Short mmCIF file of C-alpha atoms in Angstrom, two decimals:
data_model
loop_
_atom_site.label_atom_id
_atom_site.label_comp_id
_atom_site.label_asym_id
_atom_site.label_seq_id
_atom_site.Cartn_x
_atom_site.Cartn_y
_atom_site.Cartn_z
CA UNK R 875 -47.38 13.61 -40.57
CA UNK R 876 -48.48 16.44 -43.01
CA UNK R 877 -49.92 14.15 -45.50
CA UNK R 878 -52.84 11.88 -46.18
CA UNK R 879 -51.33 8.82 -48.58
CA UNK R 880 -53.31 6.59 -51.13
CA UNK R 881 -52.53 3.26 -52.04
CA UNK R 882 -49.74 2.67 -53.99
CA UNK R 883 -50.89 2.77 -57.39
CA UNK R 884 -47.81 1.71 -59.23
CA UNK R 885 -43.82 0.95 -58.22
CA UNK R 886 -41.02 3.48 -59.16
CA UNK R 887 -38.19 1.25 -60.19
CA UNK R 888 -34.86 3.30 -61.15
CA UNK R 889 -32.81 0.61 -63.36
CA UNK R 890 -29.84 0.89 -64.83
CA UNK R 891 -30.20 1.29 -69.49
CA UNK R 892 -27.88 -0.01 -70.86
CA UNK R 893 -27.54 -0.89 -75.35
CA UNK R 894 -29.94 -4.07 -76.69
CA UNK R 895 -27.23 -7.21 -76.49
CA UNK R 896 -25.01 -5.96 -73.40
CA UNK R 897 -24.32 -8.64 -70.83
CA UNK R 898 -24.08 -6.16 -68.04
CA UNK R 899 -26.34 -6.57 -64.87
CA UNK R 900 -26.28 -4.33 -61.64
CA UNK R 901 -25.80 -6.54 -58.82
CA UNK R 902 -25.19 -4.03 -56.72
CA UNK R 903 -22.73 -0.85 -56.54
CA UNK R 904 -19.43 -2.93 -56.88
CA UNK R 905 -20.76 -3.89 -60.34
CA UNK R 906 -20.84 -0.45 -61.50
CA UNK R 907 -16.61 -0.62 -61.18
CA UNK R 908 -14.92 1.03 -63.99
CA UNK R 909 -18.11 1.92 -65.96
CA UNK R 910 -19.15 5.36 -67.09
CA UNK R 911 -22.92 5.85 -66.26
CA UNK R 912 -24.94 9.11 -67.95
CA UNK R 913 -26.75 10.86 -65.39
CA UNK R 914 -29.28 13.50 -65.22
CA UNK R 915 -28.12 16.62 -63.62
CA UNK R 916 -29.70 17.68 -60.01
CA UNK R 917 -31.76 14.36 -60.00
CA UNK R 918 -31.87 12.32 -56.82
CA UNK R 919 -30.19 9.39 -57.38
CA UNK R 920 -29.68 8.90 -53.84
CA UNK R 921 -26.37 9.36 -51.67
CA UNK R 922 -24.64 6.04 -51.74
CA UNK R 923 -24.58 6.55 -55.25
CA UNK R 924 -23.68 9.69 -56.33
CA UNK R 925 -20.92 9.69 -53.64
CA UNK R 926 -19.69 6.54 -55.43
CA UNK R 927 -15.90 7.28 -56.80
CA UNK R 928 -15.33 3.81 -58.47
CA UNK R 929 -17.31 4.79 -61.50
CA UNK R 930 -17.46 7.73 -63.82
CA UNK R 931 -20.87 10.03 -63.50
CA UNK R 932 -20.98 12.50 -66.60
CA UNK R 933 -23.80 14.55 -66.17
CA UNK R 934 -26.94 15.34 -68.99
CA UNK R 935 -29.50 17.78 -68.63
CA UNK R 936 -31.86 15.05 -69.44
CA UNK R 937 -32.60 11.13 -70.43
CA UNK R 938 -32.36 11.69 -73.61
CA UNK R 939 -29.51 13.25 -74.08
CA UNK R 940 -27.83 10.40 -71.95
CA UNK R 941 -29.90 7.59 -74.23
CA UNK R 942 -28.61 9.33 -77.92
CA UNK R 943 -24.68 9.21 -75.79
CA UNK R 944 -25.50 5.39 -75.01
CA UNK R 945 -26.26 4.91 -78.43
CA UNK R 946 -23.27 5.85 -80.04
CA UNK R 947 -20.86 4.30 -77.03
CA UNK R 948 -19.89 7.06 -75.24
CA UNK R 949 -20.92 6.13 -71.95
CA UNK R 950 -21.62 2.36 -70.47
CA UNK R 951 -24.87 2.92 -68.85
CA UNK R 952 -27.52 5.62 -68.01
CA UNK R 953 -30.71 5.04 -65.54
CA UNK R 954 -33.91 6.39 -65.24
CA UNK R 955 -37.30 4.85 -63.57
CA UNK R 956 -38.47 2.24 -66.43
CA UNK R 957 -41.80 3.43 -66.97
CA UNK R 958 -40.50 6.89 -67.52
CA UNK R 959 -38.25 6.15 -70.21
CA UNK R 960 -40.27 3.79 -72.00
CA UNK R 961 -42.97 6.66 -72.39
CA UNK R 962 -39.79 9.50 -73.14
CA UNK R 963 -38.34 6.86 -75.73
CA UNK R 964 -41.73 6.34 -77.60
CA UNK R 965 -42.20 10.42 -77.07
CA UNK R 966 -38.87 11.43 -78.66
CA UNK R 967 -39.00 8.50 -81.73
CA UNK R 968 -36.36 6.31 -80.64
CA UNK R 969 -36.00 3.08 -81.19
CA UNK R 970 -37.00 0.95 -77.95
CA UNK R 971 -35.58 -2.37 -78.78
CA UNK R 972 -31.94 -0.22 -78.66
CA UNK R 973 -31.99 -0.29 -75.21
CA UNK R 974 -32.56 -2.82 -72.50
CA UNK R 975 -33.06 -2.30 -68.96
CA UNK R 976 -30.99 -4.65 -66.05
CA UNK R 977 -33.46 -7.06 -63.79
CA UNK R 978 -32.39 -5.31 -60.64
CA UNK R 979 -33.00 -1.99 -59.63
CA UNK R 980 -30.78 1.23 -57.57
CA UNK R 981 -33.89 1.74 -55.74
CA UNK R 982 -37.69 1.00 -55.78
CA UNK R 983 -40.46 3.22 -54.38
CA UNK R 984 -44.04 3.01 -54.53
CA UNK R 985 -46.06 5.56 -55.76
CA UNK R 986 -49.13 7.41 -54.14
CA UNK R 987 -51.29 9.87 -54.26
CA UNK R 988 -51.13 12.58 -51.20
CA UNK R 989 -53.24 15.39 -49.66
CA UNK R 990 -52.61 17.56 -47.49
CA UNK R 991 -53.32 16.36 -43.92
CA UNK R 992 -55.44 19.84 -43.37
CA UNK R 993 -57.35 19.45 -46.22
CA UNK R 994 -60.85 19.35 -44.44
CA UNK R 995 -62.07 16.64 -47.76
CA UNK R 996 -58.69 15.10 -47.71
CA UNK R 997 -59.96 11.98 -46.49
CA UNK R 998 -62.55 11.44 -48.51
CA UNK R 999 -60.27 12.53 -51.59
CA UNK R 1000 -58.25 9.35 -50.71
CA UNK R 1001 -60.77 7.19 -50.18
CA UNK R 1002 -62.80 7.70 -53.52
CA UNK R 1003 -58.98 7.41 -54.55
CA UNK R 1004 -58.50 4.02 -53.50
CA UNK R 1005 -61.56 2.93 -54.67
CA UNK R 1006 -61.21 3.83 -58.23
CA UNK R 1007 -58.07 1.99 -58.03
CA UNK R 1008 -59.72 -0.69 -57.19
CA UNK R 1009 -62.16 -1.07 -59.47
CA UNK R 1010 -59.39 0.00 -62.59
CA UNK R 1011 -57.27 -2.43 -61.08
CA UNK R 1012 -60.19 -5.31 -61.47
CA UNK R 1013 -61.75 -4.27 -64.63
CA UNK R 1014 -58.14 -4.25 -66.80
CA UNK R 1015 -58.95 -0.47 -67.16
CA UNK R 1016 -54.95 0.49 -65.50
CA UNK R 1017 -53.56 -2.29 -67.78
CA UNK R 1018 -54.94 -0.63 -70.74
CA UNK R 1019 -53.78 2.92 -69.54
CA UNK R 1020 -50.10 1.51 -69.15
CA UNK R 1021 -50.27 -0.49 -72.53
CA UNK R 1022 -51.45 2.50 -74.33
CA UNK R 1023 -48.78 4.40 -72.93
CA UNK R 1024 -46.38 1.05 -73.67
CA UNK R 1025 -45.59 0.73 -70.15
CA UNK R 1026 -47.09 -2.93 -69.78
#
């Protein structure tokens, strides 16, 4: 109602991290029974979850704090969106290949680009939007901005 939306340019996938070599795959929240999973303090991992009570939630003040306590065992699991922790995990000099990430998802979103539905150009600010994407999209130009970012 208040905003003007652009294609979705990319998917948000929260997934569950868990150490390189762990069998463990969320199948849904009954999975998650009698595991400890790191979590990021005030960060919306949505209701169903965080009112879970058949799982522990200790809380970080960020990813990486909950990746270093994954490292050395002291919790099961963390989760983050993929793409985001990939970059943080390249950012911050860890080692990548510690981790893995589960097939399935908590939640998937897809990603846009907004205006404001006032905005007199907003329109035309989605449109030219959408057509860059386009063209990115055909040329390989947004596979080479998410491999140089490792997030191909």
């Amino acid at each position: 109602k208040y905003l003007i939306y652009s294609d979705s340019y990319i998917s948000n996938k929260i997934k569950f991290i868990k150490r390189a070599g762990d069998s463990f795959e969320y199948y849904g929240m009954k999975s998650l029974t009698n595991k400890t999973v790191g979590v990021v303090r005030d960060y919306g991992y949505g209701d169903v979850f965080l009112n879970a009570t058949h799982f522990e939630k200790p809380t970080s003040n960020d990813i990486e704090t909950n990746l270093k306590k994954l490292k050395i065992n002291r919790i099961d699991l963390t989760l983050e969106d993929e793409f985001v922790a990939k970059s943080m995990i390249r950012r911050k000099n860890l080692t990548l290949s510690d981790y893995e990430f589960t097939k399935n998802s908590l939640s998937e979103n897809s990603l846009h680009v907004t205006t404001g539905s006032i905005n007199p150009r907003g329109r035309e600010i989605i449109d030219a939007f959408n057509k860059g994407l386009i063209i990115i999209k055909g040329n390989g130009v947004f596979e080479r901005i998410l491999a140089d970012y490792g997030l191909n």
